[in-house]
mmCIF file of C-alpha atoms in Angstrom:
data_model
loop_
_atom_site.group_PDB
_atom_site.id
_atom_site.type_symbol
_atom_site.label_atom_id
_atom_site.label_comp_id
_atom_site.label_asym_id
_atom_site.label_seq_id
_atom_site.Cartn_x
_atom_site.Cartn_y
_atom_site.Cartn_z
ATOM 1 C CA MET A 10 -6.898 23.756 20.495
ATOM 2 C CA ASP A 11 -5.209 22.290 23.598
ATOM 3 C CA ASP A 12 -6.719 18.896 22.773
ATOM 4 C CA LEU A 13 -5.248 19.049 19.280
ATOM 5 C CA ASN A 14 -1.835 19.954 20.687
ATOM 6 C CA VAL A 15 -1.927 16.834 22.855
ATOM 7 C CA SER A 16 -2.586 14.696 19.791
ATOM 8 C CA ILE A 17 0.184 16.398 17.821
ATOM 9 C CA ALA A 18 2.595 15.729 20.692
ATOM 10 C CA PHE A 19 1.512 12.073 20.589
ATOM 11 C CA PHE A 20 2.274 11.933 16.860
ATOM 12 C CA PHE A 21 5.766 13.308 17.445
ATOM 13 C CA LEU A 22 6.342 10.812 20.251
ATOM 14 C CA ALA A 23 5.085 7.853 18.192
ATOM 15 C CA VAL A 24 7.226 8.772 15.187
ATOM 16 C CA GLY A 25 10.274 9.390 17.374
ATOM 17 C CA VAL A 26 10.009 6.096 19.249
ATOM 18 C CA CYS A 27 9.486 4.106 16.058
ATOM 19 C CA GLN A 28 12.412 5.841 14.368
ATOM 20 C CA VAL A 29 14.631 4.904 17.309
ATOM 21 C CA LEU A 30 13.453 1.294 17.027
ATOM 22 C CA GLY A 31 14.232 1.335 13.308
ATOM 23 C CA TRP A 32 17.665 2.820 13.938
ATOM 24 C CA PHE A 33 18.529 0.172 16.539
ATOM 25 C CA SER A 34 17.317 -2.610 14.250
ATOM 26 C CA ARG A 35 19.593 -1.375 11.459
ATOM 27 C CA ARG A 36 22.565 -1.141 13.833
ATOM 28 C CA LEU A 37 22.151 -4.354 15.784
ATOM 29 C CA LEU A 38 20.457 -6.796 13.432
ATOM 30 C CA SER A 39 21.495 -8.334 10.155
ATOM 31 C CA PRO A 40 19.837 -7.093 6.957
ATOM 32 C CA GLY A 41 18.160 -10.481 6.553
ATOM 33 C CA ALA A 42 15.083 -11.882 8.240
ATOM 34 C CA HIS A 43 15.724 -10.324 11.663
ATOM 35 C CA GLY A 44 16.178 -6.862 10.175
ATOM 36 C CA CYS A 45 13.056 -7.316 8.065
ATOM 37 C CA LEU A 46 11.030 -8.332 11.122
ATOM 38 C CA ALA A 47 12.169 -5.344 13.187
ATOM 39 C CA ARG A 48 11.661 -2.869 10.345
ATOM 40 C CA GLU A 49 8.136 -4.084 9.586
ATOM 41 C CA PHE A 50 7.277 -4.176 13.292
ATOM 42 C CA ALA A 51 8.384 -0.555 13.805
ATOM 43 C CA ALA A 52 6.606 0.644 10.646
ATOM 44 C CA SER A 53 3.358 -1.130 11.569
ATOM 45 C CA LEU A 54 3.553 0.194 15.130
ATOM 46 C CA GLN A 55 3.952 3.770 13.908
ATOM 47 C CA LEU A 56 1.219 3.459 11.290
ATOM 48 C CA CYS A 57 -1.310 1.916 13.695
ATOM 49 C CA MET A 58 -0.736 4.427 16.495
ATOM 50 C CA SER A 59 -0.953 7.383 14.129
ATOM 51 C CA CYS A 60 -4.070 6.124 12.324
ATOM 52 C CA LEU A 61 -5.966 5.301 15.517
ATOM 53 C CA GLU A 62 -5.339 8.783 16.894
ATOM 54 C CA LEU A 63 -6.297 10.321 13.555
ATOM 55 C CA ARG A 64 -9.544 8.343 13.439
ATOM 56 C CA MET A 65 -10.347 9.574 16.922
ATOM 57 C CA LEU A 66 -9.755 13.172 15.807
ATOM 58 C CA MET A 67 -11.835 12.632 12.671
ATOM 59 C CA GLU A 68 -14.815 11.201 14.554
ATOM 60 C CA ILE A 69 -14.817 13.399 17.686
ATOM 61 C CA GLY A 70 -12.895 16.488 16.619
ATOM 62 C CA PRO A 71 -15.587 18.303 14.576
ATOM 63 C CA TRP A 72 -18.065 18.415 17.479
ATOM 64 C CA GLY A 73 -15.836 17.830 20.514
ATOM 65 C CA GLY A 74 -12.707 19.739 19.594
ATOM 66 C CA GLY A 75 -13.899 22.606 17.455
ATOM 67 C CA PHE A 76 -11.775 21.881 14.372
ATOM 68 C CA GLY A 77 -12.850 20.668 10.968
ATOM 69 C CA LEU A 78 -12.004 17.849 8.622
ATOM 70 C CA ASP A 79 -9.403 19.975 6.853
ATOM 71 C CA VAL A 80 -7.139 19.843 9.928
ATOM 72 C CA VAL A 81 -7.347 16.050 10.116
ATOM 73 C CA LEU A 82 -6.664 15.625 6.384
ATOM 74 C CA THR A 83 -3.647 17.918 6.638
ATOM 75 C CA LEU A 84 -2.298 15.821 9.490
ATOM 76 C CA LEU A 85 -3.013 12.673 7.480
ATOM 77 C CA PHE A 86 -1.021 13.971 4.508
ATOM 78 C CA LEU A 87 1.935 14.957 6.707
ATOM 79 C CA LEU A 88 1.971 11.675 8.626
ATOM 80 C CA SER A 89 1.680 9.648 5.410
ATOM 81 C CA ALA A 90 4.621 11.564 3.955
ATOM 82 C CA VAL A 91 6.699 11.001 7.101
ATOM 83 C CA HIS A 92 5.831 7.305 7.100
ATOM 84 C CA SER A 93 6.745 6.851 3.424
ATOM 85 C CA ALA A 94 10.002 8.754 3.824
ATOM 86 C CA SER A 95 11.166 7.173 7.075
ATOM 87 C CA PHE A 96 10.253 3.547 6.338
ATOM 88 C CA ALA A 97 11.039 3.305 2.639
ATOM 89 C CA GLY A 98 11.995 -0.369 2.935
ATOM 90 C CA ALA A 99 8.890 -1.417 4.868
ATOM 91 C CA SER A 100 5.292 -1.621 3.731
ATOM 92 C CA ALA A 101 3.313 -2.108 6.992
ATOM 93 C CA ASN A 102 0.550 -3.403 4.716
ATOM 94 C CA PRO A 103 -0.102 -7.116 4.071
ATOM 95 C CA SER A 104 -1.457 -6.474 0.567
ATOM 96 C CA VAL A 105 1.769 -4.654 -0.375
ATOM 97 C CA SER A 106 3.866 -7.537 0.965
ATOM 98 C CA LEU A 107 1.796 -10.013 -1.048
ATOM 99 C CA GLN A 108 2.192 -7.821 -4.122
ATOM 100 C CA GLU A 109 5.992 -7.918 -3.747
ATOM 101 C CA PHE A 110 5.784 -11.696 -3.443
ATOM 102 C CA LEU A 111 3.698 -11.977 -6.609
ATOM 103 C CA ILE A 112 6.108 -9.823 -8.653
ATOM 104 C CA LEU A 113 9.072 -11.966 -7.490
ATOM 105 C CA GLN A 114 10.627 -9.268 -5.302
ATOM 106 C CA SER A 115 10.265 -11.302 -2.108
ATOM 107 C CA SER A 116 10.498 -14.968 -1.184
ATOM 108 C CA LEU A 117 7.815 -16.955 0.597
ATOM 109 C CA ALA A 118 9.783 -17.024 3.866
ATOM 110 C CA ALA A 119 10.433 -13.269 3.802
ATOM 111 C CA THR A 120 6.787 -12.541 3.003
ATOM 112 C CA ALA A 121 5.592 -14.743 5.874
ATOM 113 C CA ALA A 122 8.014 -12.969 8.222
ATOM 114 C CA GLU A 123 6.744 -9.568 7.085
ATOM 115 C CA LEU A 124 3.118 -10.570 7.615
ATOM 116 C CA LEU A 125 3.905 -11.835 11.117
ATOM 117 C CA ALA A 126 5.744 -8.616 12.004
ATOM 118 C CA GLN A 127 2.879 -6.513 10.661
ATOM 119 C CA VAL A 128 0.292 -8.377 12.749
ATOM 120 C CA VAL A 129 2.392 -8.083 15.920
ATOM 121 C CA GLY A 130 3.249 -4.428 15.276
ATOM 122 C CA THR A 131 -0.357 -3.485 14.574
ATOM 123 C CA GLY A 132 -1.591 -5.325 17.657
ATOM 124 C CA THR A 133 1.036 -3.628 19.798
ATOM 125 C CA GLY A 134 0.092 -0.232 18.361
ATOM 126 C CA TRP A 135 -3.560 -0.839 19.231
ATOM 127 C CA ALA A 136 -2.685 -1.803 22.835
ATOM 128 C CA VAL A 137 -0.318 1.147 23.324
ATOM 129 C CA THR A 138 -2.828 3.649 21.927
ATOM 130 C CA ARG A 139 -5.650 2.316 24.113
ATOM 131 C CA PHE A 140 -3.367 2.573 27.150
ATOM 132 C CA TYR A 141 -2.460 6.158 26.173
ATOM 133 C CA TRP A 142 -6.146 7.036 25.834
ATOM 134 C CA SER A 143 -6.789 5.695 29.344
ATOM 135 C CA TRP A 144 -4.682 8.541 30.752
ATOM 136 C CA GLU A 145 -7.329 10.982 29.445
ATOM 137 C CA LEU A 146 -4.836 13.757 28.775
ATOM 138 C CA SER A 147 -7.445 15.650 26.761
ATOM 139 C CA GLN A 148 -11.196 16.022 26.616
ATOM 140 C CA LEU A 149 -11.225 14.089 23.347
ATOM 141 C CA HIS A 150 -9.596 11.095 25.002
ATOM 142 C CA PHE A 151 -12.153 11.229 27.803
ATOM 143 C CA ILE A 152 -14.958 11.085 25.233
ATOM 144 C CA GLN A 153 -13.166 8.305 23.349
ATOM 145 C CA ASN A 154 -12.973 6.183 26.503
ATOM 146 C CA LEU A 155 -16.685 6.663 27.094
ATOM 147 C CA ILE A 156 -17.731 5.535 23.620
ATOM 148 C CA ALA A 157 -15.006 2.893 23.034
ATOM 149 C CA PRO A 158 -16.901 -0.064 24.609
ATOM 150 C CA GLU A 159 -19.865 0.601 22.306
ATOM 151 C CA CYS A 160 -18.009 1.401 19.095
ATOM 152 C CA SER A 161 -19.904 0.809 15.881
ATOM 153 C CA SER A 162 -18.751 -0.709 12.622
ATOM 154 C CA SER A 163 -17.020 1.486 10.048
ATOM 155 C CA ILE A 164 -19.112 -0.135 7.301
ATOM 156 C CA ARG A 165 -21.785 2.439 6.498
ATOM 157 C CA ALA A 166 -22.964 1.010 3.184
ATOM 158 C CA SER A 167 -24.345 -2.246 1.859
ATOM 159 C CA LEU A 168 -21.881 -5.124 2.002
ATOM 160 C CA PRO A 169 -21.290 -5.386 -1.789
ATOM 161 C CA LEU A 170 -20.807 -1.629 -2.072
ATOM 162 C CA ALA A 171 -18.451 -1.561 0.912
ATOM 163 C CA ALA A 172 -16.325 -4.377 -0.547
ATOM 164 C CA PHE A 173 -16.279 -2.575 -3.893
ATOM 165 C CA VAL A 174 -15.187 0.688 -2.230
ATOM 166 C CA GLU A 175 -12.313 -0.955 -0.342
ATOM 167 C CA GLY A 176 -11.305 -2.876 -3.461
ATOM 168 C CA SER A 177 -11.362 0.309 -5.557
ATOM 169 C CA CYS A 178 -9.239 2.162 -2.989
ATOM 170 C CA SER A 179 -6.741 -0.696 -2.964
ATOM 171 C CA PHE A 180 -6.749 -0.822 -6.774
ATOM 172 C CA LEU A 181 -5.936 2.882 -7.128
ATOM 173 C CA PHE A 182 -3.360 2.853 -4.329
ATOM 174 C CA HIS A 183 -1.478 -0.144 -5.729
ATOM 175 C CA LEU A 184 -1.639 1.219 -9.253
ATOM 176 C CA VAL A 185 0.031 4.436 -8.073
ATOM 177 C CA LEU A 186 2.503 2.450 -5.963
ATOM 178 C CA LEU A 187 3.537 0.292 -8.916
ATOM 179 C CA LYS A 188 4.009 3.403 -11.028
ATOM 180 C CA VAL A 189 6.187 5.337 -8.578
ATOM 181 C CA ARG A 190 7.974 2.564 -6.659
ATOM 182 C CA GLN A 191 11.235 3.149 -8.569
ATOM 183 C CA SER A 192 10.936 6.950 -8.598
ATOM 184 C CA HIS A 193 12.990 9.426 -6.582
ATOM 185 C CA PRO A 194 11.707 9.926 -3.009
ATOM 186 C CA LEU A 195 11.096 13.634 -3.669
ATOM 187 C CA TYR A 196 8.455 12.550 -6.163
ATOM 188 C CA ARG A 197 7.309 9.239 -4.677
ATOM 189 C CA VAL A 198 6.635 10.428 -1.099
ATOM 190 C CA PRO A 199 4.218 13.324 -1.846
ATOM 191 C CA VAL A 200 2.419 11.338 -4.555
ATOM 192 C CA LEU A 201 1.709 8.434 -2.195
ATOM 193 C CA ALA A 202 0.730 10.787 0.639
ATOM 194 C CA ALA A 203 -1.648 12.688 -1.641
ATOM 195 C CA THR A 204 -3.159 9.412 -2.889
ATOM 196 C CA VAL A 205 -3.816 8.171 0.653
ATOM 197 C CA THR A 206 -5.342 11.531 1.645
ATOM 198 C CA PHE A 207 -7.592 11.645 -1.411
ATOM 199 C CA LEU A 208 -8.823 8.071 -0.950
ATOM 200 C CA THR A 209 -9.513 8.642 2.746
ATOM 201 C CA TYR A 210 -11.477 11.805 2.011
ATOM 202 C CA THR A 211 -13.467 10.123 -0.780
ATOM 203 C CA ALA A 212 -14.178 6.675 0.669
ATOM 204 C CA GLY A 213 -13.969 7.421 4.398
ATOM 205 C CA PRO A 214 -17.731 8.000 4.843
ATOM 206 C CA PHE A 215 -18.483 4.523 3.414
ATOM 207 C CA THR A 216 -15.896 2.180 4.970
ATOM 208 C CA GLY A 217 -13.281 4.288 6.730
ATOM 209 C CA ALA A 218 -10.960 3.786 3.721
ATOM 210 C CA PHE A 219 -8.403 1.475 5.337
ATOM 211 C CA PHE A 220 -7.286 -0.590 2.278
ATOM 212 C CA ASN A 221 -4.880 -2.228 4.735
ATOM 213 C CA PRO A 222 -6.048 -5.594 6.159
ATOM 214 C CA ALA A 223 -3.907 -5.419 9.314
ATOM 215 C CA LEU A 224 -4.880 -1.846 10.131
ATOM 216 C CA ALA A 225 -8.576 -2.563 9.552
ATOM 217 C CA ALA A 226 -8.443 -5.598 11.843
ATOM 218 C CA ALA A 227 -6.978 -3.523 14.676
ATOM 219 C CA SER A 228 -9.335 -0.590 14.161
ATOM 220 C CA THR A 229 -12.803 -1.955 13.531
ATOM 221 C CA PHE A 230 -13.026 -5.758 13.748
ATOM 222 C CA HIS A 231 -13.879 -5.610 17.455
ATOM 223 C CA CYS A 232 -16.783 -3.193 16.923
ATOM 224 C CA SER A 233 -20.389 -4.330 16.778
ATOM 225 C CA GLY A 234 -22.687 -4.003 13.778
ATOM 226 C CA ASN A 235 -21.221 -6.610 11.417
ATOM 227 C CA SER A 236 -20.057 -10.198 11.652
ATOM 228 C CA LEU A 237 -16.468 -11.360 11.325
ATOM 229 C CA TRP A 238 -17.214 -12.744 7.856
ATOM 230 C CA ASP A 239 -18.561 -9.334 6.800
ATOM 231 C CA TYR A 240 -15.342 -7.680 7.949
ATOM 232 C CA ILE A 241 -13.222 -10.289 6.149
ATOM 233 C CA GLN A 242 -15.094 -9.734 2.873
ATOM 234 C CA VAL A 243 -14.819 -5.943 3.024
ATOM 235 C CA TYR A 244 -11.405 -5.349 4.588
ATOM 236 C CA TRP A 245 -9.436 -8.439 3.532
ATOM 237 C CA LEU A 246 -10.882 -9.881 0.333
ATOM 238 C CA GLY A 247 -11.751 -6.465 -1.130
ATOM 239 C CA PRO A 248 -8.229 -4.981 -0.851
ATOM 240 C CA LEU A 249 -6.596 -8.216 -2.047
ATOM 241 C CA ALA A 250 -8.849 -8.290 -5.117
ATOM 242 C CA GLY A 251 -8.021 -4.640 -5.811
ATOM 243 C CA MET A 252 -4.298 -5.364 -5.520
ATOM 244 C CA LEU A 253 -4.526 -8.283 -7.969
ATOM 245 C CA ALA A 254 -6.518 -6.185 -10.443
ATOM 246 C CA ALA A 255 -3.961 -3.351 -10.255
ATOM 247 C CA LEU A 256 -1.059 -5.754 -10.765
ATOM 248 C CA LEU A 257 -2.754 -7.427 -13.721
ATOM 249 C CA LEU A 258 -3.586 -4.095 -15.344
ATOM 250 C CA PHE A 259 -0.115 -2.649 -14.782
ATOM 251 C CA GLN A 260 1.956 -5.631 -15.913
ATOM 252 C CA GLY A 261 -0.498 -7.703 -17.884
ATOM 253 C CA ASN A 262 0.294 -10.799 -15.830
ATOM 254 C CA ILE A 263 1.122 -12.043 -12.351
ATOM 255 C CA PRO A 264 4.744 -13.267 -12.565
ATOM 256 C CA ARG A 265 4.550 -15.631 -9.582
ATOM 257 C CA LEU A 266 1.590 -17.481 -11.126
ATOM 258 C CA PHE A 267 2.273 -17.374 -14.875
ATOM 259 C CA GLN A 268 4.761 -15.767 -17.235
ATOM 260 C CA LYS A 269 2.533 -15.218 -20.243
ATOM 261 C CA ASN A 270 1.340 -11.645 -20.694
ATOM 262 C CA LEU A 271 -2.433 -11.746 -20.930
ATOM 263 C CA LEU A 272 -3.129 -8.110 -21.797
ATOM 264 C CA TYR A 273 -0.174 -6.673 -23.653
ATOM 265 C CA SER A 274 2.012 -7.954 -26.462
ATOM 266 C CA HIS A 275 5.635 -6.877 -26.565
ATOM 267 C CA LYS A 276 6.483 -5.975 -30.139
ATOM 268 C CA SER A 277 9.927 -4.904 -31.193
ATOM 269 C CA LYS A 278 10.116 -1.411 -32.645
ATOM 270 C CA TYR A 279 12.877 -2.529 -35.017
ATOM 271 C CA LYS A 280 11.796 -4.418 -38.124
ATOM 272 C CA VAL A 281 14.073 -7.210 -39.310
ATOM 273 C CA PRO A 282 14.298 -7.286 -43.107
ATOM 274 C CA LYS A 283 13.052 -10.508 -44.595
ATOM 275 C CA ALA A 284 14.910 -12.400 -47.270
ATOM 276 C CA LYS A 285 13.138 -13.638 -50.383
ATOM 277 C CA VAL A 286 14.126 -16.051 -53.131
ATOM 278 C CA THR A 287 14.178 -14.900 -56.760
ATOM 279 C CA ALA A 288 13.104 -17.395 -59.374
ATOM 280 C CA PRO A 289 16.282 -19.024 -60.739
ATOM 281 C CA ALA A 290 16.920 -19.389 -64.420
ATOM 282 C CA GLU A 291 17.445 -22.853 -65.782
ATOM 283 C CA GLY A 292 20.863 -24.113 -64.780
ATOM 284 C CA ASP A 293 21.499 -21.290 -62.345
ATOM 285 C CA LYS A 294 21.615 -21.461 -58.561
ATOM 286 C CA PRO A 295 18.907 -19.719 -56.521
ATOM 287 C CA GLN A 296 19.738 -16.098 -55.718
ATOM 288 C CA TRP A 297 18.814 -14.661 -52.326
ATOM 289 C CA LYS A 298 17.719 -11.093 -52.314
ATOM 290 C CA ARG A 299 16.936 -8.789 -49.411
ATOM 291 C CA LYS A 300 14.260 -6.158 -49.476
ATOM 292 C CA GLY A 301 15.646 -2.768 -50.338
ATOM 293 C CA GLY A 302 18.951 -4.218 -51.539
ATOM 294 C CA LYS A 303 20.399 -5.631 -54.783
ATOM 295 C CA SER A 304 21.724 -9.081 -55.242
ATOM 296 C CA SER A 305 24.988 -9.643 -56.965
ATOM 297 C CA SER A 306 26.005 -12.786 -58.792
ATOM 298 C CA GLU A 307 29.583 -11.598 -59.281
ATOM 299 C CA PRO A 308 32.157 -13.742 -57.509
ATOM 300 C CA ARG A 309 34.013 -12.136 -54.607
ATOM 301 C CA ALA A 310 37.775 -11.725 -54.824
#
């Protein structure tokens, strides 16, 4: 269990450092583009470092560390909850940023800035984690350094099935996110953490269950076994298609592209009474009569 304690200490250190970065960005930078860049950078850095260490525990832990998948999934749930609670204003996920752009919650410039910060933060997290592994503070890190140069692709299914799995994970995640995004954090945080844990447990054996284009690029794009185009189809196009499908199902349209609701019709629950004309007698003026009411031809005082 000493190896696991080293990883847990790394999680605490990663979360602490990223929280300090987020605190300084809120204090020193404006809430505009600079604050957005720093917040997304810190969130992506924390997410990448945590997920890379978790993947190492998931792959090596059962046979090299003596602990099962239940330990890793518990850590995943806790880290997902901490991430959702501590970086409520940041997504650290390009598909989430694009979703906010499509529902008119973010401008093009802000979305581009978020995507840039996510790429830089994820790349920095990958470099920092690899440097930390080089210290070989545990037996697991020693094994990871031995197998790292010959890492294999996380795609363990046919290409269409793998793209469908990543798209389905993204679809379910974004559907839950759209449902709870305005909810209280006491409800939103555990629901999102449970969703991420469930999807990772279910789809992990097929694709690794990233449903995050930036995180997938840092984790598996450099591994052998598939071409770059294969990775793009599975880990970029699949999640983006799942996000679009979730948005279309949830709202019935994509506001940035068109206003018309394609799936749902908004009908008013209040019925407006219609007026009808009674046949006038010869020489009389037409009398207007409402349904459920009586017309009166008597002059008003």
